[in-house]
Amino acid sequence: MAEINSSAGKERNSRSGFLCATILFCAAFFALLFTACKKTAEKPVLRMVCNANFPPYELVMDGKIIGIDPDIIREICDRNGYQLEIENMSFGAIIAAVQTGKADVAASGITITEERKTKISFTDPYADASQRILIRRETTDFKLENLKNHPVSVQEGTTADMFVQKHYREPERYKNIPEVIQSLKTKKVYAAVVDQEPAEVEAAKNPDLLLLPDPLTSEKYAFAISRERPDLLQKFNVTLRQMQADGTLKKIKADGQIKYAGDKNAAVDAGFWEKLKNDLRINFIDGKRYRYLLDGFGITMLVTVFSILAGLLLGFLVAVTRSTHDLTGKYTFFDAVCRVYLTVIRGTPVVIQLLIIYFVIFGSHNVSKIIVAITAFGINSGAYTAEIIRAGIMSLDRGQIEAGRSLGLSYRMTMLRIILPQALKNVLPALGNEFIVLLKETSVAGFIALEDLTKGGDIIRSQTYNAFLPLMAVAVIYLAVVMFFSLLLKKAEEKLQKNR
Ligand code: ARG
């Protein structure tokens, strides 16, 4: 009896510990939500989105998004009393961001097309453009009809993508222009199709590439604004007309073509160590690029820790509901709800869940991406955690419950004091594994343009055109965290073994 008392005491402690953790977690979550939603601006904010790998129109330098598009939009903001906020995202997500109200304007060298017009409004055009072909200089026998039976790379969702698909073949689609260029340089494709001005910048930067003179298309760039914002569209058009008339537009473009032609990472002809040293400097030191990894690491850890906590809470509730139903036949309705949840969440990819939560559920709300990510990964992890905990509960002898009940404990008390602690002990290794999987799974957060660790590496890669070092650095950081975490788990397990 004394033994039961002391173990009941321990369980009470662990129960209040659990309660404290839950309260702490909720408090932290709402604090995060609050700071995320708070606006400090006096001037109204204009949120612009772009895909900043498109010099001279938009690019990232020293952590800032700069280029002709930001310059024009900033001027429009100044003339209309707005404060500008710029966000970088994949080109494929830009139109949807404006359409769903996540952004006020997309400025990203966007070509006016009929199809896009059905989703968003375009301002008056501000620049002429065309698609051009880039090849390797060594390809001396280039023929246009070869595009029909040789791989061609393009940026996903662009007019280059549509053009190649319509006239030649299914292109190789990459998320960003630097990857398009890299695929050409590393001979994965025969040619690349890119907008003229970025193609000129790339050709100047990469002496091994050749820009063919003939344009494939004739296009016009305009800014994209939600169809529900005719007022904003009107303001943009009026200001653009003024800027055209007073020469500002022309000046911004001419200056930009010189200023934003990009830094030439000329290849160095040096020995292995010399080259490695040089690459390390370019990838991590120049422009303080290591910051992308540090900041990304912080975000990855934040998202992982809170998702684990949310997943535990959810998983615990679902597991108890389901096993209570299995053991006592109660809660039929809740059991059914839990089953649907488990089926849907475990039956669909986490990236899709993340995108649905971001673009559909929080579609028209301006919620911080960190909250969106924690919500998505927490809900996802909850499903797996639930099944792990339930397995732990069901693996215990039914006699345990009867023993608890015959000691006069209620079903709830038996669950909390006898069953759950044992179940948790048994499934600790499986839970630990789930956390490790979750940590690595958060690497898809870049799909909603959250700048986590993986995305940090991507940003460096897209600026330095070097794949090896940024990817290695990211991999090593994940590995180190997982190893550290495994060690902690091992220690926890050993302790539990001893306690037993
Ligand atoms: N002009 C092309 C289009 O509208 C490509 C634009 C790509 N822009 C960018 N920032 N990556 O489809």
Short mmCIF file of C-alpha atoms and ligand atoms in Angstrom, two decimals:
data_model
loop_
_atom_site.label_atom_id
_atom_site.label_comp_id
_atom_site.label_asym_id
_atom_site.label_seq_id
_atom_site.Cartn_x
_atom_site.Cartn_y
_atom_site.Cartn_z
CA MET A 1 0.00 0.00 0.00
CA ALA A 2 2.87 2.31 0.91
CA GLU A 3 4.30 1.55 -2.51
CA ILE A 4 1.04 2.41 -4.23
CA ASN A 5 0.84 5.64 -2.25
CA SER A 6 4.30 6.74 -3.24
CA SER A 7 3.72 5.87 -6.85
CA ALA A 8 0.43 7.72 -6.74
CA GLY A 9 2.37 10.69 -5.36
CA LYS A 10 4.81 10.52 -8.24
CA GLU A 11 1.98 10.31 -10.73
CA ARG A 12 0.32 13.32 -9.14
CA ASN A 13 3.59 15.20 -9.59
CA SER A 14 3.86 14.15 -13.19
CA ARG A 15 0.22 15.08 -13.71
CA SER A 16 0.72 18.59 -12.41
CA GLY A 17 3.90 18.74 -14.46
CA PHE A 18 1.88 17.90 -17.52
CA LEU A 19 -0.68 20.54 -16.63
CA CYS A 20 2.04 23.17 -16.15
CA ALA A 21 3.62 22.24 -19.46
CA THR A 22 0.25 22.56 -21.20
CA ILE A 23 -0.43 25.97 -19.69
CA LEU A 24 3.08 27.15 -20.54
CA PHE A 25 2.70 25.90 -24.06
CA CYS A 26 -0.63 27.65 -24.59
CA ALA A 27 0.74 30.89 -23.12
CA ALA A 28 3.76 30.81 -25.39
CA PHE A 29 1.60 30.01 -28.41
CA PHE A 30 -0.69 32.97 -27.82
CA ALA A 31 2.23 35.28 -27.08
CA LEU A 32 3.68 34.27 -30.43
CA LEU A 33 0.34 34.78 -32.15
CA PHE A 34 -0.04 38.18 -30.53
CA THR A 35 3.38 39.50 -31.54
CA ALA A 36 2.87 38.07 -34.99
CA CYS A 37 -0.38 39.92 -35.47
CA LYS A 38 0.68 43.21 -33.88
CA LYS A 39 1.27 46.01 -36.34
CA THR A 40 3.51 48.86 -35.34
CA ALA A 41 3.33 50.90 -38.53
CA GLU A 42 1.85 54.38 -38.51
CA LYS A 43 1.68 54.55 -42.31
CA PRO A 44 -0.42 51.85 -43.95
CA VAL A 45 1.72 48.93 -45.07
CA LEU A 46 1.86 47.75 -48.66
CA ARG A 47 2.92 44.12 -48.84
CA MET A 48 4.80 43.25 -52.00
CA VAL A 49 5.83 39.72 -52.98
CA CYS A 50 8.44 38.65 -55.50
CA ASN A 51 10.76 35.81 -56.37
CA ALA A 52 14.07 37.48 -55.74
CA ASN A 53 16.37 35.55 -58.05
CA PHE A 54 15.76 37.60 -61.10
CA PRO A 55 18.38 40.33 -61.54
CA PRO A 56 18.11 43.15 -62.43
CA TYR A 57 14.40 43.08 -61.48
CA GLU A 58 14.77 41.51 -58.04
CA LEU A 59 17.59 39.86 -56.17
CA VAL A 60 18.81 39.45 -52.60
CA MET A 61 21.99 41.20 -51.56
CA ASP A 62 23.30 41.35 -47.98
CA GLY A 63 19.98 39.96 -46.83
CA LYS A 64 17.96 42.72 -48.51
CA ILE A 65 15.64 42.37 -51.46
CA ILE A 66 16.64 44.92 -54.07
CA GLY A 67 16.15 45.52 -57.78
CA ILE A 68 14.18 47.49 -60.34
CA ASP A 69 10.81 46.17 -59.15
CA PRO A 70 11.37 47.12 -55.49
CA ASP A 71 12.66 50.53 -56.62
CA ILE A 72 9.55 51.24 -58.69
CA ILE A 73 7.20 50.00 -56.01
CA ARG A 74 9.03 52.01 -53.34
CA GLU A 75 8.58 55.13 -55.44
CA ILE A 76 4.88 54.36 -55.82
CA CYS A 77 4.64 53.86 -52.06
CA ASP A 78 6.41 57.14 -51.37
CA ARG A 79 4.06 59.00 -53.65
CA ASN A 80 0.97 57.43 -52.04
CA GLY A 81 1.99 57.41 -48.38
CA TYR A 82 2.54 53.68 -47.96
CA GLN A 83 5.22 51.87 -46.08
CA LEU A 84 6.71 49.02 -48.11
CA GLU A 85 7.20 45.46 -46.91
CA ILE A 86 8.76 42.97 -49.29
CA GLU A 87 8.58 39.22 -49.12
CA ASN A 88 10.47 36.65 -51.13
CA MET A 89 8.67 33.50 -52.27
CA SER A 90 8.67 30.97 -55.08
CA PHE A 91 7.40 32.31 -58.37
CA GLY A 92 4.69 29.68 -58.50
CA ALA A 93 3.17 30.99 -55.25
CA ILE A 94 3.11 34.66 -56.17
CA ILE A 95 -0.16 34.97 -58.06
CA ALA A 96 -1.97 32.92 -55.41
CA ALA A 97 -0.53 35.18 -52.70
CA VAL A 98 -2.12 38.22 -54.32
CA GLN A 99 -5.31 36.40 -55.14
CA THR A 100 -5.82 35.24 -51.57
CA GLY A 101 -4.93 38.63 -50.11
CA LYS A 102 -1.68 37.49 -48.48
CA ALA A 103 0.00 40.25 -50.44
CA ASP A 104 -1.19 43.54 -51.90
CA VAL A 105 0.95 43.49 -55.00
CA ALA A 106 3.21 41.07 -56.85
CA ALA A 107 6.14 42.68 -58.63
CA SER A 108 8.37 40.06 -60.10
CA GLY A 109 8.98 40.67 -63.80
CA ILE A 110 5.52 39.22 -64.32
CA THR A 111 4.41 38.94 -67.91
CA ILE A 112 0.83 39.88 -68.72
CA THR A 113 -1.01 36.79 -69.94
CA GLU A 114 -4.68 36.14 -70.58
CA GLU A 115 -4.73 33.20 -68.22
CA ARG A 116 -3.29 35.21 -65.33
CA LYS A 117 -5.79 37.98 -66.02
CA THR A 118 -8.57 35.62 -65.00
CA LYS A 119 -7.08 35.43 -61.50
CA ILE A 120 -5.66 38.89 -60.79
CA SER A 121 -5.65 42.39 -62.26
CA PHE A 122 -2.61 43.75 -64.04
CA THR A 123 -1.52 47.38 -63.84
CA ASP A 124 -0.45 49.17 -67.00
CA PRO A 125 2.77 47.63 -68.34
CA TYR A 126 6.07 49.13 -67.15
CA ALA A 127 8.64 47.22 -69.25
CA ASP A 128 9.04 45.21 -72.44
CA ALA A 129 10.46 41.72 -72.28
CA SER A 130 11.02 38.53 -74.25
CA GLN A 131 12.14 34.94 -73.77
CA ARG A 132 15.66 34.03 -74.87
CA ILE A 133 17.66 30.84 -75.21
CA LEU A 134 20.85 30.18 -73.28
CA ILE A 135 23.20 27.37 -74.29
CA ARG A 136 26.68 26.25 -73.37
CA ARG A 137 29.36 27.85 -75.50
CA GLU A 138 30.67 24.39 -76.39
CA THR A 139 27.38 23.51 -78.11
CA THR A 140 28.51 24.65 -81.52
CA ASP A 141 25.87 22.83 -83.56
CA PHE A 142 22.79 24.31 -81.88
CA LYS A 143 19.54 24.03 -83.84
CA LEU A 144 16.17 25.30 -82.73
CA GLU A 145 14.37 22.11 -83.71
CA ASN A 146 16.68 20.19 -81.36
CA LEU A 147 14.61 21.63 -78.52
CA LYS A 148 11.93 19.11 -79.48
CA ASN A 149 14.03 16.11 -78.48
CA HIS A 150 16.59 17.46 -76.00
CA PRO A 151 15.88 18.48 -72.39
CA VAL A 152 15.28 22.20 -71.86
CA SER A 153 15.18 23.86 -68.44
CA VAL A 154 12.86 26.68 -67.36
CA GLN A 155 11.60 28.28 -64.18
CA GLU A 156 8.37 26.62 -63.06
CA GLY A 157 5.16 28.50 -63.80
CA THR A 158 6.76 31.17 -66.00
CA THR A 159 5.97 32.15 -69.55
CA ALA A 160 9.17 30.28 -70.54
CA ASP A 161 7.58 27.16 -69.07
CA MET A 162 4.38 27.70 -71.06
CA PHE A 163 6.25 28.52 -74.27
CA VAL A 164 8.53 25.50 -74.27
CA GLN A 165 5.67 23.21 -73.35
CA LYS A 166 3.50 24.54 -76.14
CA HIS A 167 6.09 24.60 -78.93
CA TYR A 168 8.72 22.01 -78.09
CA ARG A 169 8.31 19.54 -75.24
CA GLU A 170 7.69 19.12 -71.52
CA PRO A 171 10.45 21.25 -69.99
CA GLU A 172 12.56 20.45 -66.96
CA ARG A 173 11.05 22.76 -64.37
CA TYR A 174 13.12 24.31 -61.59
CA LYS A 175 11.89 26.48 -58.74
CA ASN A 176 14.41 29.29 -59.28
CA ILE A 177 16.46 30.79 -62.08
CA PRO A 178 19.83 29.91 -60.48
CA GLU A 179 18.85 26.24 -60.62
CA VAL A 180 17.83 26.65 -64.26
CA ILE A 181 21.29 28.08 -64.99
CA GLN A 182 23.03 25.41 -62.95
CA SER A 183 21.24 22.63 -64.79
CA LEU A 184 22.59 24.08 -68.04
CA LYS A 185 26.12 24.55 -66.74
CA THR A 186 26.26 21.01 -65.36
CA LYS A 187 25.01 19.61 -68.70
CA LYS A 188 21.73 18.27 -67.37
CA VAL A 189 19.94 20.07 -70.19
CA TYR A 190 20.66 21.12 -73.75
CA ALA A 191 19.37 24.67 -73.40
CA ALA A 192 17.60 26.97 -70.95
CA VAL A 193 14.85 29.48 -71.70
CA VAL A 194 14.92 32.61 -69.53
CA ASP A 195 13.60 36.20 -69.69
CA GLN A 196 15.91 38.44 -71.67
CA GLU A 197 17.37 40.74 -69.03
CA PRO A 198 18.08 38.06 -66.40
CA ALA A 199 19.50 35.93 -69.22
CA GLU A 200 21.85 38.79 -70.12
CA VAL A 201 23.00 39.06 -66.53
CA GLU A 202 23.64 35.30 -66.38
CA ALA A 203 25.51 35.28 -69.68
CA ALA A 204 27.75 38.10 -68.45
CA LYS A 205 28.40 36.26 -65.17
CA ASN A 206 29.07 32.86 -66.73
CA PRO A 207 31.63 32.93 -69.55
CA ASP A 208 30.83 29.29 -70.37
CA LEU A 209 27.30 30.25 -71.43
CA LEU A 210 26.08 31.87 -74.62
CA LEU A 211 22.92 33.92 -75.08
CA LEU A 212 21.33 33.43 -78.50
CA PRO A 213 20.27 36.67 -80.17
CA ASP A 214 16.77 35.85 -81.39
CA PRO A 215 13.89 36.51 -78.99
CA LEU A 216 11.29 33.74 -78.85
CA THR A 217 8.40 35.90 -77.64
CA SER A 218 7.35 39.48 -77.15
CA GLU A 219 5.99 40.22 -73.66
CA LYS A 220 5.14 43.06 -71.30
CA TYR A 221 5.75 43.21 -67.55
CA ALA A 222 3.12 44.58 -65.18
CA PHE A 223 2.36 44.45 -61.48
CA ALA A 224 -0.33 42.07 -60.25
CA ILE A 225 -3.01 43.26 -57.84
CA SER A 226 -6.02 41.47 -56.40
CA ARG A 227 -9.18 41.81 -58.47
CA GLU A 228 -10.91 42.92 -55.31
CA ARG A 229 -8.73 46.01 -54.97
CA PRO A 230 -9.71 48.32 -57.86
CA ASP A 231 -8.81 51.29 -55.65
CA LEU A 232 -5.22 50.13 -55.35
CA LEU A 233 -5.04 49.31 -59.05
CA GLN A 234 -6.23 52.82 -59.82
CA LYS A 235 -3.56 54.37 -57.57
CA PHE A 236 -0.85 52.28 -59.20
CA ASN A 237 -1.90 53.20 -62.71
CA VAL A 238 -2.15 56.91 -61.96
CA THR A 239 1.28 56.94 -60.32
CA LEU A 240 2.84 54.83 -63.05
CA ARG A 241 1.56 57.33 -65.63
CA GLN A 242 3.06 60.21 -63.64
CA MET A 243 6.36 58.38 -63.34
CA GLN A 244 6.35 57.72 -67.06
CA ALA A 245 5.67 61.39 -67.78
CA ASP A 246 8.32 62.81 -65.46
CA GLY A 247 10.99 60.32 -66.52
CA THR A 248 11.32 58.56 -63.13
CA LEU A 249 10.36 55.18 -64.53
CA LYS A 250 12.95 55.35 -67.27
CA LYS A 251 15.62 56.46 -64.82
CA ILE A 252 14.90 53.68 -62.29
CA LYS A 253 15.13 51.08 -65.05
CA ALA A 254 18.32 52.48 -66.59
CA ASP A 255 20.03 52.79 -63.19
CA GLY A 256 18.86 49.34 -62.19
CA GLN A 257 20.29 47.70 -65.29
CA ILE A 258 23.72 48.87 -64.16
CA LYS A 259 23.34 48.60 -60.37
CA TYR A 260 21.69 45.20 -60.19
CA ALA A 261 23.64 43.29 -62.81
CA GLY A 262 24.87 41.14 -59.91
CA ASP A 263 28.29 40.41 -58.49
CA LYS A 264 30.39 38.39 -60.83
CA ASN A 265 31.49 35.28 -58.98
CA ALA A 266 34.24 34.78 -61.52
CA ALA A 267 35.61 31.27 -61.28
CA VAL A 268 39.04 31.21 -59.71
CA ASP A 269 41.75 29.15 -61.26
CA ALA A 270 43.44 27.87 -58.14
CA GLY A 271 44.46 24.68 -56.37
CA PHE A 272 41.99 22.58 -54.37
CA TRP A 273 42.58 24.19 -50.96
CA GLU A 274 42.72 27.66 -52.38
CA LYS A 275 39.44 27.04 -54.16
CA LEU A 276 37.82 25.54 -51.07
CA LYS A 277 38.90 28.51 -48.99
CA ASN A 278 37.53 30.84 -51.61
CA ASP A 279 34.23 28.92 -51.80
CA LEU A 280 33.88 28.92 -48.02
CA ARG A 281 34.34 32.67 -47.99
CA ILE A 282 31.84 33.26 -50.80
CA ASN A 283 29.20 30.93 -49.35
CA PHE A 284 29.38 31.80 -45.68
CA ILE A 285 31.35 34.96 -44.99
CA ASP A 286 30.66 37.39 -47.84
CA GLY A 287 27.45 39.30 -47.33
CA LYS A 288 27.24 37.60 -43.88
CA ARG A 289 25.60 34.62 -45.55
CA TYR A 290 26.13 32.44 -42.47
CA ARG A 291 23.24 34.45 -41.03
CA TYR A 292 20.82 32.57 -43.28
CA LEU A 293 21.90 29.33 -41.63
CA LEU A 294 21.83 30.73 -38.09
CA ASP A 295 18.44 32.39 -38.45
CA GLY A 296 17.11 29.36 -40.31
CA PHE A 297 18.33 27.07 -37.58
CA GLY A 298 16.49 29.13 -34.97
CA ILE A 299 13.26 28.95 -36.92
CA THR A 300 13.62 25.21 -37.53
CA MET A 301 14.12 24.59 -33.82
CA LEU A 302 11.25 26.86 -32.83
CA VAL A 303 8.86 25.18 -35.24
CA THR A 304 10.04 21.69 -34.26
CA VAL A 305 9.78 22.19 -30.50
CA PHE A 306 6.32 23.75 -30.59
CA SER A 307 5.08 21.19 -33.12
CA ILE A 308 6.28 18.37 -30.87
CA LEU A 309 4.43 19.90 -27.92
CA ALA A 310 1.26 20.47 -29.95
CA GLY A 311 1.53 16.97 -31.40
CA LEU A 312 1.96 15.45 -27.94
CA LEU A 313 -1.06 17.25 -26.58
CA LEU A 314 -3.22 16.28 -29.52
CA GLY A 315 -1.85 12.76 -29.72
CA PHE A 316 -2.47 12.22 -26.05
CA LEU A 317 -6.11 13.31 -26.31
CA VAL A 318 -6.75 11.19 -29.38
CA ALA A 319 -5.02 8.14 -27.93
CA VAL A 320 -6.96 8.29 -24.67
CA THR A 321 -10.25 8.82 -26.48
CA ARG A 322 -9.66 5.92 -28.80
CA SER A 323 -8.40 3.44 -26.24
CA THR A 324 -11.17 4.36 -23.83
CA HIS A 325 -13.60 3.57 -26.61
CA ASP A 326 -11.84 0.29 -27.30
CA LEU A 327 -11.76 -0.67 -23.61
CA THR A 328 -15.15 0.54 -22.42
CA GLY A 329 -17.24 1.16 -25.52
CA LYS A 330 -17.81 4.81 -24.51
CA TYR A 331 -17.29 7.92 -26.67
CA THR A 332 -18.41 6.38 -29.97
CA PHE A 333 -18.81 9.79 -31.58
CA PHE A 334 -15.40 11.15 -30.52
CA ASP A 335 -13.81 7.90 -31.52
CA ALA A 336 -15.25 8.31 -35.02
CA VAL A 337 -13.94 11.89 -35.22
CA CYS A 338 -10.48 10.70 -34.17
CA ARG A 339 -10.53 7.97 -36.78
CA VAL A 340 -11.34 10.43 -39.54
CA TYR A 341 -8.54 12.70 -38.32
CA LEU A 342 -6.02 9.84 -38.30
CA THR A 343 -7.06 8.60 -41.71
CA VAL A 344 -6.92 11.98 -43.38
CA ILE A 345 -3.69 13.16 -41.78
CA ARG A 346 -1.82 9.92 -42.23
CA GLY A 347 -3.19 9.46 -45.72
CA THR A 348 -1.97 12.75 -47.18
CA PRO A 349 1.52 14.25 -47.54
CA VAL A 350 2.54 16.80 -44.94
CA VAL A 351 3.50 19.34 -47.65
CA ILE A 352 -0.04 19.26 -48.98
CA GLN A 353 -1.42 19.74 -45.46
CA LEU A 354 0.94 22.66 -44.96
CA LEU A 355 -0.12 24.29 -48.23
CA ILE A 356 -3.82 23.75 -47.47
CA ILE A 357 -3.47 25.32 -44.04
CA TYR A 358 -1.51 28.25 -45.44
CA PHE A 359 -3.41 29.01 -48.63
CA VAL A 360 -6.89 27.72 -47.84
CA ILE A 361 -7.58 27.66 -44.12
CA PHE A 362 -5.57 30.77 -43.23
CA GLY A 363 -6.01 31.89 -46.84
CA SER A 364 -7.27 35.38 -46.29
CA HIS A 365 -5.82 35.92 -42.81
CA ASN A 366 -2.47 37.48 -42.25
CA VAL A 367 -1.15 34.89 -39.82
CA SER A 368 2.57 34.49 -39.18
CA LYS A 369 4.11 31.67 -41.18
CA ILE A 370 5.68 30.28 -38.03
CA ILE A 371 2.22 29.80 -36.55
CA VAL A 372 1.01 28.20 -39.77
CA ALA A 373 3.97 25.82 -39.76
CA ILE A 374 3.52 24.90 -36.09
CA THR A 375 -0.18 24.30 -36.68
CA ALA A 376 0.45 22.09 -39.71
CA PHE A 377 3.33 20.08 -38.27
CA GLY A 378 1.62 19.83 -34.87
CA ILE A 379 -1.58 18.45 -36.38
CA ASN A 380 0.43 16.09 -38.54
CA SER A 381 2.65 14.84 -35.75
CA GLY A 382 -0.39 14.48 -33.46
CA ALA A 383 -1.74 11.70 -35.65
CA TYR A 384 1.43 9.64 -35.44
CA THR A 385 1.95 10.38 -31.77
CA ALA A 386 -1.64 9.31 -31.06
CA GLU A 387 -1.15 5.93 -32.61
CA ILE A 388 2.17 5.43 -30.82
CA ILE A 389 0.63 6.24 -27.43
CA ARG A 390 -2.44 4.14 -28.17
CA ALA A 391 -0.23 1.19 -29.06
CA GLY A 392 1.47 1.68 -25.70
CA ILE A 393 -1.85 1.68 -23.87
CA MET A 394 -3.23 -1.32 -25.68
CA SER A 395 -0.05 -3.32 -25.15
CA LEU A 396 -0.59 -3.28 -21.38
CA ASP A 397 -2.36 -6.13 -19.74
CA ARG A 398 -6.07 -5.48 -19.25
CA GLY A 399 -5.57 -6.82 -15.74
CA GLN A 400 -3.81 -3.53 -14.93
CA ILE A 401 -7.05 -1.65 -15.34
CA GLU A 402 -8.98 -4.16 -13.32
CA ALA A 403 -6.33 -3.94 -10.61
CA GLY A 404 -6.65 -0.17 -10.55
CA ARG A 405 -10.42 -0.32 -10.42
CA SER A 406 -10.43 -2.90 -7.66
CA LEU A 407 -8.21 -0.57 -5.61
CA GLY A 408 -11.09 1.86 -5.77
CA LEU A 409 -9.61 4.20 -8.39
CA SER A 410 -11.95 5.68 -10.97
CA TYR A 411 -11.40 4.85 -14.63
CA ARG A 412 -9.84 8.28 -15.19
CA MET A 413 -7.48 7.91 -12.26
CA THR A 414 -6.51 4.42 -13.36
CA MET A 415 -5.73 5.79 -16.80
CA LEU A 416 -3.74 8.77 -15.52
CA ARG A 417 -1.89 7.08 -12.68
CA ILE A 418 -1.40 3.53 -13.78
CA ILE A 419 -1.87 3.04 -17.48
CA LEU A 420 -0.48 6.18 -19.13
CA PRO A 421 2.82 6.36 -17.23
CA GLN A 422 3.61 2.77 -18.09
CA ALA A 423 2.45 3.18 -21.67
CA LEU A 424 4.62 6.28 -22.11
CA LYS A 425 7.65 4.48 -20.73
CA ASN A 426 7.15 1.65 -23.20
CA VAL A 427 6.75 3.86 -26.23
CA LEU A 428 9.46 6.38 -25.44
CA PRO A 429 11.81 5.06 -28.15
CA ALA A 430 9.03 5.20 -30.75
CA LEU A 431 8.10 8.73 -29.65
CA GLY A 432 11.72 9.82 -29.85
CA ASN A 433 11.85 8.50 -33.36
CA GLU A 434 8.73 10.47 -34.26
CA PHE A 435 10.38 13.68 -33.00
CA ILE A 436 13.45 13.04 -35.11
CA VAL A 437 11.29 12.45 -38.18
CA LEU A 438 9.39 15.64 -37.40
CA LEU A 439 12.56 17.73 -37.12
CA LYS A 440 13.60 16.66 -40.60
CA GLU A 441 10.09 16.96 -41.99
CA THR A 442 9.96 20.65 -41.12
CA SER A 443 12.43 21.10 -43.97
CA VAL A 444 9.44 21.39 -46.33
CA ALA A 445 8.44 24.64 -44.61
CA GLY A 446 10.17 26.46 -47.45
CA PHE A 447 7.08 25.68 -49.53
CA ILE A 448 5.32 28.52 -47.73
CA ALA A 449 8.46 30.65 -47.94
CA LEU A 450 9.29 30.21 -44.27
CA GLU A 451 13.02 30.76 -43.99
CA ASP A 452 13.96 27.67 -42.02
CA LEU A 453 17.34 25.94 -42.09
CA THR A 454 16.78 24.21 -45.44
CA LYS A 455 15.52 27.39 -47.00
CA GLY A 456 18.52 29.27 -45.57
CA GLY A 457 20.79 26.90 -47.47
CA ASP A 458 18.67 27.37 -50.58
CA ILE A 459 18.99 31.11 -50.38
CA ILE A 460 22.77 30.88 -50.17
CA ARG A 461 22.78 28.41 -53.05
CA SER A 462 20.71 30.74 -55.18
CA GLN A 463 23.06 33.62 -54.50
CA THR A 464 26.39 31.90 -54.90
CA TYR A 465 25.51 29.28 -57.52
CA ASN A 466 27.35 26.79 -55.41
CA ALA A 467 25.41 23.65 -54.52
CA PHE A 468 27.97 21.65 -52.58
CA LEU A 469 28.89 23.78 -49.58
CA PRO A 470 25.46 25.18 -48.63
CA LEU A 471 23.83 21.74 -48.91
CA MET A 472 26.62 20.11 -46.91
CA ALA A 473 26.40 22.76 -44.20
CA VAL A 474 22.65 22.25 -43.89
CA ALA A 475 23.00 18.47 -43.80
CA VAL A 476 25.69 18.64 -41.10
CA ILE A 477 23.56 20.90 -38.91
CA TYR A 478 20.52 18.58 -39.11
CA LEU A 479 22.75 15.59 -38.42
CA ALA A 480 24.29 17.25 -35.38
CA VAL A 481 20.88 18.10 -33.92
CA VAL A 482 19.56 14.58 -34.52
CA MET A 483 22.64 13.04 -32.92
CA PHE A 484 22.33 15.31 -29.92
CA PHE A 485 18.66 14.49 -29.60
CA SER A 486 19.28 10.74 -29.88
CA LEU A 487 21.80 11.04 -27.09
CA LEU A 488 19.28 12.79 -24.85
CA LEU A 489 16.75 10.09 -25.57
CA LYS A 490 19.19 7.36 -24.79
CA LYS A 491 19.93 8.98 -21.44
CA ALA A 492 16.21 9.33 -20.69
CA GLU A 493 15.62 5.67 -21.53
CA GLU A 494 18.47 4.54 -19.32
CA LYS A 495 17.08 6.55 -16.46
CA LEU A 496 13.64 5.04 -16.92
CA GLN A 497 15.13 1.55 -16.98
CA LYS A 498 16.87 2.20 -13.69
CA ASN A 499 13.73 3.65 -12.11
CA ARG A 500 11.86 0.55 -13.06
N1 ARG B 1 8.26 36.97 -67.15
C1 ARG B 1 8.12 35.63 -66.81
C2 ARG B 1 6.71 35.32 -66.36
O1 ARG B 1 5.98 36.17 -66.04
C3 ARG B 1 9.09 35.19 -65.76
C4 ARG B 1 9.08 35.97 -64.50
C5 ARG B 1 9.93 35.34 -63.45
N2 ARG B 1 10.15 36.26 -62.40
C6 ARG B 1 10.93 36.03 -61.33
N3 ARG B 1 11.09 36.99 -60.46
N4 ARG B 1 11.50 34.88 -61.19
O2 ARG B 1 6.31 34.21 -66.31
#
